[in-house]
Every structure is written in C-alpha cells, then in structure tokens.
mmCIF file of C-alpha atoms in Angstrom:
data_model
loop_
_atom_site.group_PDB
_atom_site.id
_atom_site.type_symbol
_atom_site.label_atom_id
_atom_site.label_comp_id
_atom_site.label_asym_id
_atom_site.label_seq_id
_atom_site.Cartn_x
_atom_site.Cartn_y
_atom_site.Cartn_z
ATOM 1 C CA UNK T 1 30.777 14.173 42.173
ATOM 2 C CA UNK T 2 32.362 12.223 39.773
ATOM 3 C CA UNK T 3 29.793 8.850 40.985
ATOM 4 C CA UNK T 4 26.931 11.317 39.964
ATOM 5 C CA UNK T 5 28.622 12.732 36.453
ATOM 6 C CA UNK T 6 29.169 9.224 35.680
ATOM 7 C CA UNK T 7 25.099 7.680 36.477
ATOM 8 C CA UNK T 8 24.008 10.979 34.880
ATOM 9 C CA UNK T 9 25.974 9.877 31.527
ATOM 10 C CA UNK T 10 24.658 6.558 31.806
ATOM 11 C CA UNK T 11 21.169 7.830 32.022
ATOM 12 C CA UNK T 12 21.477 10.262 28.846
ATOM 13 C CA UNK T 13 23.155 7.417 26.814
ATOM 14 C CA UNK T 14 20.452 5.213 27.863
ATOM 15 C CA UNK T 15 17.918 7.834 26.790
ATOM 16 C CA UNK T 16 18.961 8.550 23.862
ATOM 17 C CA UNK T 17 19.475 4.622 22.551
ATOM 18 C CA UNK T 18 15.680 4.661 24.280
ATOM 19 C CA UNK T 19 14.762 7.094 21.442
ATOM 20 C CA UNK T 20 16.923 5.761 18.392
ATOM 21 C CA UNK T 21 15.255 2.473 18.796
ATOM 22 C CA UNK T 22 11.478 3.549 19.066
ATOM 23 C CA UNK T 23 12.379 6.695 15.581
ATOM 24 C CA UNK T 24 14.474 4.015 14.041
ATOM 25 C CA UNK T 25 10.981 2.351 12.363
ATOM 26 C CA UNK T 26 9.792 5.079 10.900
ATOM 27 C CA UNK T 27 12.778 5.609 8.908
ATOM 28 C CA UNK T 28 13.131 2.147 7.381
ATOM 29 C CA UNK T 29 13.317 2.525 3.962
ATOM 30 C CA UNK T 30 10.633 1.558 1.455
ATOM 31 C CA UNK T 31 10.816 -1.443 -0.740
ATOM 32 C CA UNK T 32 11.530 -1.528 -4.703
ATOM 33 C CA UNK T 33 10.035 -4.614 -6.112
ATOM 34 C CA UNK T 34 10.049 -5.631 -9.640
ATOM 35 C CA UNK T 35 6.520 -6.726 -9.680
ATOM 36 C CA UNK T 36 5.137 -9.460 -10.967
ATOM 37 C CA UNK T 37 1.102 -9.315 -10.727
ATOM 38 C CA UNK T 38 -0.839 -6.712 -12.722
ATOM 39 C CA UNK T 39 -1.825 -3.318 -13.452
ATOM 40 C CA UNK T 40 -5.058 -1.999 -15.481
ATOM 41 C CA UNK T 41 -4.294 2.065 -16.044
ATOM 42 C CA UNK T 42 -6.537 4.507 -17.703
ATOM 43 C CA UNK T 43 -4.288 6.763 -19.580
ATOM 44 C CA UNK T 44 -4.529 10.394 -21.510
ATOM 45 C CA UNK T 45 -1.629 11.786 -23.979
ATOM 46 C CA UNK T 46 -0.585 12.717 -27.400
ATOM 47 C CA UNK T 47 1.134 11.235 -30.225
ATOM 48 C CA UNK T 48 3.252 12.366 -33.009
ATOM 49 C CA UNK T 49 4.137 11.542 -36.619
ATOM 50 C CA UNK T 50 6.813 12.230 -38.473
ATOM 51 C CA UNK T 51 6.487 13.036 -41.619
ATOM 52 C CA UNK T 52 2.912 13.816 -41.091
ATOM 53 C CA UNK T 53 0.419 11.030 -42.765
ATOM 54 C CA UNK T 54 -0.337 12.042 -46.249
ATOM 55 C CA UNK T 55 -1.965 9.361 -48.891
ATOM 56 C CA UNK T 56 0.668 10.951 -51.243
ATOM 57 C CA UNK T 57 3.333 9.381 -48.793
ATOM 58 C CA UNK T 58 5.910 7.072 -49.965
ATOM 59 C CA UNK T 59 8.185 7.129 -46.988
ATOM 60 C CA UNK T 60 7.857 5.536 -43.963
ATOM 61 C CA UNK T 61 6.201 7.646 -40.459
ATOM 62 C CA UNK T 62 7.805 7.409 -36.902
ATOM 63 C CA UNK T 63 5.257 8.209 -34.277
ATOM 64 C CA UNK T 64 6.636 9.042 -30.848
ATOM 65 C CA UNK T 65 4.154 9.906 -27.706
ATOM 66 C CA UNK T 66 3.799 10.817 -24.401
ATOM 67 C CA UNK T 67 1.524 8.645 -22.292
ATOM 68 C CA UNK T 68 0.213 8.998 -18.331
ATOM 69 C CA UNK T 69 -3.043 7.967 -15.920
ATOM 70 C CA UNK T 70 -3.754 6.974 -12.945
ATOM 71 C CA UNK T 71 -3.736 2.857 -12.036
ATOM 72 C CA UNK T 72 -4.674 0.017 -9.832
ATOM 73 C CA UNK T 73 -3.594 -3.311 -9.541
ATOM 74 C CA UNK T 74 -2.216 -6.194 -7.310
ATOM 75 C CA UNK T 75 -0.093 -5.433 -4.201
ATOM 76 C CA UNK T 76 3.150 -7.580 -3.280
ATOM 77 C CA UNK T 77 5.355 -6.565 -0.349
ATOM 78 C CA UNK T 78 3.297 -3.616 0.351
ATOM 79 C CA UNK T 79 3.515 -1.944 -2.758
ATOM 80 C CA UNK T 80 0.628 -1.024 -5.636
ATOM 81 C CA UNK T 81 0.437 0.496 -8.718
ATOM 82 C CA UNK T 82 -1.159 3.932 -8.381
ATOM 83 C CA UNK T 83 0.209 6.041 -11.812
ATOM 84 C CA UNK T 84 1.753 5.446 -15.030
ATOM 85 C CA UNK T 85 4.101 7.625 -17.144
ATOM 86 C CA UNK T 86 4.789 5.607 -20.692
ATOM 87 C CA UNK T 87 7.257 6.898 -23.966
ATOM 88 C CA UNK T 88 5.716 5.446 -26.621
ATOM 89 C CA UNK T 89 7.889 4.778 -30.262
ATOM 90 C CA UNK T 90 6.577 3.017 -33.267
ATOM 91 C CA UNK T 91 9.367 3.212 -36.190
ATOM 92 C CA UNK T 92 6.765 1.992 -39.640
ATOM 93 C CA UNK T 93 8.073 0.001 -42.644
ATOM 94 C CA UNK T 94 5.137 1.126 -45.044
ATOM 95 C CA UNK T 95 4.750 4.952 -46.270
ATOM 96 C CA UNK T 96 2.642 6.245 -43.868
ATOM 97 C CA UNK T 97 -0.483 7.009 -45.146
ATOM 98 C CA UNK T 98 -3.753 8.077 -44.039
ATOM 99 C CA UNK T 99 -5.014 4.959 -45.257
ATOM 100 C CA UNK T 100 -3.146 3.045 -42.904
ATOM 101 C CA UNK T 101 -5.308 4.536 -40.149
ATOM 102 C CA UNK T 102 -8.545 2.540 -41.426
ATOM 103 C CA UNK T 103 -6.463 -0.679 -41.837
ATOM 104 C CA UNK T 104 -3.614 -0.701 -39.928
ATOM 105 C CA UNK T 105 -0.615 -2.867 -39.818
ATOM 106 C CA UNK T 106 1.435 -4.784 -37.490
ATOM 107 C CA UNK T 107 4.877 -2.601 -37.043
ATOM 108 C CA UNK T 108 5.632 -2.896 -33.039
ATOM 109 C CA UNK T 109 5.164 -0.063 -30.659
ATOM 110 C CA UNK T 110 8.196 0.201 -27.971
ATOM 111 C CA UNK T 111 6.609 1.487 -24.430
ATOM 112 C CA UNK T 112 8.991 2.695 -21.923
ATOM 113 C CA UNK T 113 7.261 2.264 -18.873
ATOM 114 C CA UNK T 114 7.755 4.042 -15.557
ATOM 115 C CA UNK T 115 5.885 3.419 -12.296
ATOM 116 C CA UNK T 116 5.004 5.341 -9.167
ATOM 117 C CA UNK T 117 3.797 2.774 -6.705
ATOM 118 C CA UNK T 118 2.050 3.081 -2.862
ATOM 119 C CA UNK T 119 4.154 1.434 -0.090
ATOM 120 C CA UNK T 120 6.835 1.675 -1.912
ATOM 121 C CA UNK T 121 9.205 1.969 -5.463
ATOM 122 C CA UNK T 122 8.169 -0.622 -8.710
ATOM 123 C CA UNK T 123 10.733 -1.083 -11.391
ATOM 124 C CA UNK T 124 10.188 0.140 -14.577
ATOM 125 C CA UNK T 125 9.238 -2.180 -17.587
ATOM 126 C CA UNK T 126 9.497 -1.966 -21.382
ATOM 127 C CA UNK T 127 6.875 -3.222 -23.480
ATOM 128 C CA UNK T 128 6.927 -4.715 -27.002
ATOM 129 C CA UNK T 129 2.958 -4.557 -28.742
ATOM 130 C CA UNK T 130 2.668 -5.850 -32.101
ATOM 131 C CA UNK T 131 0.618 -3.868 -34.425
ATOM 132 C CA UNK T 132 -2.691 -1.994 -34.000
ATOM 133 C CA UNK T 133 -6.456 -2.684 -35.648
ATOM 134 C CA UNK T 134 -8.986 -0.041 -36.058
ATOM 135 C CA UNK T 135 -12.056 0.160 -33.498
ATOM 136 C CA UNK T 136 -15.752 1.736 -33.676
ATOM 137 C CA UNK T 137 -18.421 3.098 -31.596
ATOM 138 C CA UNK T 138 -18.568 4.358 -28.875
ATOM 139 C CA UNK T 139 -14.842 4.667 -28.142
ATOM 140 C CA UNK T 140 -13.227 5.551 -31.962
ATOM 141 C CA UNK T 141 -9.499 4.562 -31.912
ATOM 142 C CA UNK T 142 -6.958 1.407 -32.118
ATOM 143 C CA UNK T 143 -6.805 -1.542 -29.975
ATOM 144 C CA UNK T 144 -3.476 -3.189 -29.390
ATOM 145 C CA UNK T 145 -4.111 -6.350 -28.879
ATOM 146 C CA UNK T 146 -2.268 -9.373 -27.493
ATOM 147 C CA UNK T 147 -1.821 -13.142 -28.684
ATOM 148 C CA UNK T 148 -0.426 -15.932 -27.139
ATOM 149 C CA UNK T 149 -0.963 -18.654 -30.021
ATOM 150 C CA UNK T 150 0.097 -19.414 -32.737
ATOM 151 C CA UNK T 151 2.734 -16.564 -31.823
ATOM 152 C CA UNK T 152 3.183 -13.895 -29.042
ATOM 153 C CA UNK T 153 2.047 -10.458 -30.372
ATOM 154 C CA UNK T 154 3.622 -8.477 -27.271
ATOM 155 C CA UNK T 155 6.480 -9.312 -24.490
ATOM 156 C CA UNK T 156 7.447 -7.469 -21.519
ATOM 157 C CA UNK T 157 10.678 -7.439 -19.235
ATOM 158 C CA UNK T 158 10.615 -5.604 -15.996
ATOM 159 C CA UNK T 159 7.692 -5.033 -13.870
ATOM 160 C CA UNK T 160 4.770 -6.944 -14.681
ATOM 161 C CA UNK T 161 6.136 -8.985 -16.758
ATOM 162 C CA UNK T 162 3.715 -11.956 -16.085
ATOM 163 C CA UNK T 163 2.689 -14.011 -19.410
ATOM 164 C CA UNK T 164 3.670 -11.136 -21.585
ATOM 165 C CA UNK T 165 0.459 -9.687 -21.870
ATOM 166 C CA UNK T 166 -0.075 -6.321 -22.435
ATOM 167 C CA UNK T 167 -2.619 -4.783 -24.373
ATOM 168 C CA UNK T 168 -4.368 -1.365 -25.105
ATOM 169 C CA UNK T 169 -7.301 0.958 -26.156
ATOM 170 C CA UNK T 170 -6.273 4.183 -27.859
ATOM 171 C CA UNK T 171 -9.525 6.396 -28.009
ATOM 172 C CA UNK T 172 -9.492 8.993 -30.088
ATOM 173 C CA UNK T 173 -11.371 11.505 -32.024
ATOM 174 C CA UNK T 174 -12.269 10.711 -35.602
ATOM 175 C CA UNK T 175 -9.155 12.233 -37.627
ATOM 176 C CA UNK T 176 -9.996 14.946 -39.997
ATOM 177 C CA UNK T 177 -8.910 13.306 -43.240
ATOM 178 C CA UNK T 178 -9.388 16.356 -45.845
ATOM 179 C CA UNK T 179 -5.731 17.429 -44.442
ATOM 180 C CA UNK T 180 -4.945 14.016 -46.202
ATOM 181 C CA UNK T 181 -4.843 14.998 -49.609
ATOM 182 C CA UNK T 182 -3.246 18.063 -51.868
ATOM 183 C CA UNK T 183 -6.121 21.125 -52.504
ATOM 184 C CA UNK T 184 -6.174 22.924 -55.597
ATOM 185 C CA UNK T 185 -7.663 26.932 -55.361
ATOM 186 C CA UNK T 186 -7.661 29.088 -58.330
ATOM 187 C CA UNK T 187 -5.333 26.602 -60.329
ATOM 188 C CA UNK T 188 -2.881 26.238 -57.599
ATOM 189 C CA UNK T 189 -2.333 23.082 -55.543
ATOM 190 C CA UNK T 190 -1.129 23.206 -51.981
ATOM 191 C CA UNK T 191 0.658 20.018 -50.622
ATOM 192 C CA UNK T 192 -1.211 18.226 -47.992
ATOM 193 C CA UNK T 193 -0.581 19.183 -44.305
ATOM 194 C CA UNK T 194 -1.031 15.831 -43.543
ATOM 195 C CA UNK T 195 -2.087 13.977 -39.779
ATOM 196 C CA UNK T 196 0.517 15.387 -37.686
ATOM 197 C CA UNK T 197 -0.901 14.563 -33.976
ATOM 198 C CA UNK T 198 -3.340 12.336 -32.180
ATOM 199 C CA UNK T 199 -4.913 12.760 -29.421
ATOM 200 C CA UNK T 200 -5.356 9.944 -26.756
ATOM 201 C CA UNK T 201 -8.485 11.052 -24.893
ATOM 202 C CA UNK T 202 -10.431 9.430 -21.310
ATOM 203 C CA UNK T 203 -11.356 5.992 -22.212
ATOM 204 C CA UNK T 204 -8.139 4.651 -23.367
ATOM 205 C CA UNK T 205 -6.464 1.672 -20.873
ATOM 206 C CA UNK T 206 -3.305 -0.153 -20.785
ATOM 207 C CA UNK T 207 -2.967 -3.877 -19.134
ATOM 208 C CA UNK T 208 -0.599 -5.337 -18.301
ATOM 209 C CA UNK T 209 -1.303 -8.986 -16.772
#
C-alpha cells in the first residue's frame, strides 16, 4: 500500500511539473523597451489659452492641450507603436495676441508623451519643439517644424529619441477673429472674448524619427 501511495505521488508531482512547464510560456511577461526607431501618429485634440488671445493683450498666453491618435512605426523586440496620448504646454513670452496666430513665434511647446505599444510596453518620452509657422490650403493650421543646422529646433529623451526629430501638423479650422477685438453697440463697448480654444481636427500628424 504504501509502494502504491508513494508511485501514485510521484506520478501527480510529475504531472503537475508536466503542466507548469508547457502554461509557464504563456505567462512570460511582456517586454518594456525604450525605443529607439520611429513613430508617424495621426492625432485629434483640443487646446487651450489662457488668457484668451485678444489683439488688446499685453500679457503673455499659456496654452495647455490634450492630444491622442492612433500610430505606426518600427518594431524592436516585438513591440510597435499602435496609439499616442500627448499633454501638450507652451508657456509664451509675447502678449498673446491674435496676431500672433498669422505670424507666429518660436516659444517651445513641452509634449509629454505616453505610448501604448503591440507586443509589449514603450517608455514614455518628452518632447521639446521650438516654435510654430502658419500653414495654408488644404490643411489650415501650424507646422512645427524641426532643424538640425545651424541649431536643433526640437530634442527628445525617452522613447524615440533618435536624432531629435520630431515634428508636427496642427490642422485646424480658420479661427473666427471678430472675437479678437472690443465691439461697441449703442455707445457701449464690450471687451473682447478673445480665442479661447483650438481645435486639432483629422489631418494633423506627429513624427517622431
């Protein structure tokens, strides 16, 4: 009896290390790379500006946003780029004006990026882009561009890092600039409300490469 008890319990412990090592796989854990290749992301969001953009302004505006799209990109260890959530700060030195908009000006923008990735976890990144210039037809809005010469007009740490090369498209619809100025009805003038929000619409990008 106890010769039997004994091969039985060697049998069950040899079953069940059987089935640890064939489940153990699937529970290997995923890998979190800080990546180094690139990402192109189409993005959608809003921005905000405080105090609102008045050409009667002579302080300075902080805009602040809310960024996030869908991506693709290069894979290393497994893991791609598929989305994009980025916090987006701009702190200006200039009174923010509506007339800024048509010529803008080279304060940086501060993107806090974070990743979801396929195969796996990417690091965030934080983004430094240097300025913005106005853009027409057929996408209205600001490209932020990058430069590596004479001197860099972005830098990255974190994921995707690369030559620190980012740049952007913000499309957007054409601002309504009559909220620019004060009004005047029957003798009385109303302060400007001012450009208090932008919209990022389909058709704006990020790269980072």
């Amino acid at each position: 009896m106890i010769r039997r008890i004994a091969i039985g319990a060697t049998a069950a412990a040899l079953a069940l290390g059987g089935l640890a090592m064939v489940a153990s796989p699937a529970f290997a854990a995923k890998p979190t790379i800080t990546a180094t290749g690139s990402a192109n992301c189409s993005i959608t969001g809003k921005l905000k500006i405080d105090p609102p953009l008045r050409n009667t302004n002579t302080a300075p505006s902080t805009v602040t946003g809310k960024l996030k799209g869908v991506c693709s990109g290069s894979t290393e260890s497994g893991v791609s780029p598929v989305k994009i959530k980025i916090g987006v700060v701009q702190h200006g030195t200039n009174a923010g004006t509506c007339n800024a908009l048509a010529t803008g000006n080279t304060d940086p923008f501060t993107l806090s990026v974070m990743w979801k990735g396929s195969g796996g976890h990417i690091n965030p990144s934080t983004a430094t882009v240097k300025g913005f210039e106005l853009t027409g037809t057929p996408n209205f809005g600001f490209n932020l561009p990058n430069s590596t010469s004479p001197n860099p007009q972005s830098s990255v740490t974190g994921s995707y890092a690369g030559t620190n090369n980012v740049t952007a498209h913000a499309h957007i619809a054409v601002p309504d600039t009559s909220v620019c100025n004060p009004t005047t009805k029957n003798g009385k003038t109303k302060p400007a409300k001012g450009i208090k929000k932008i919209a990022i619409l389909p058709g704006s990008s990020v790269v980072f490469s």
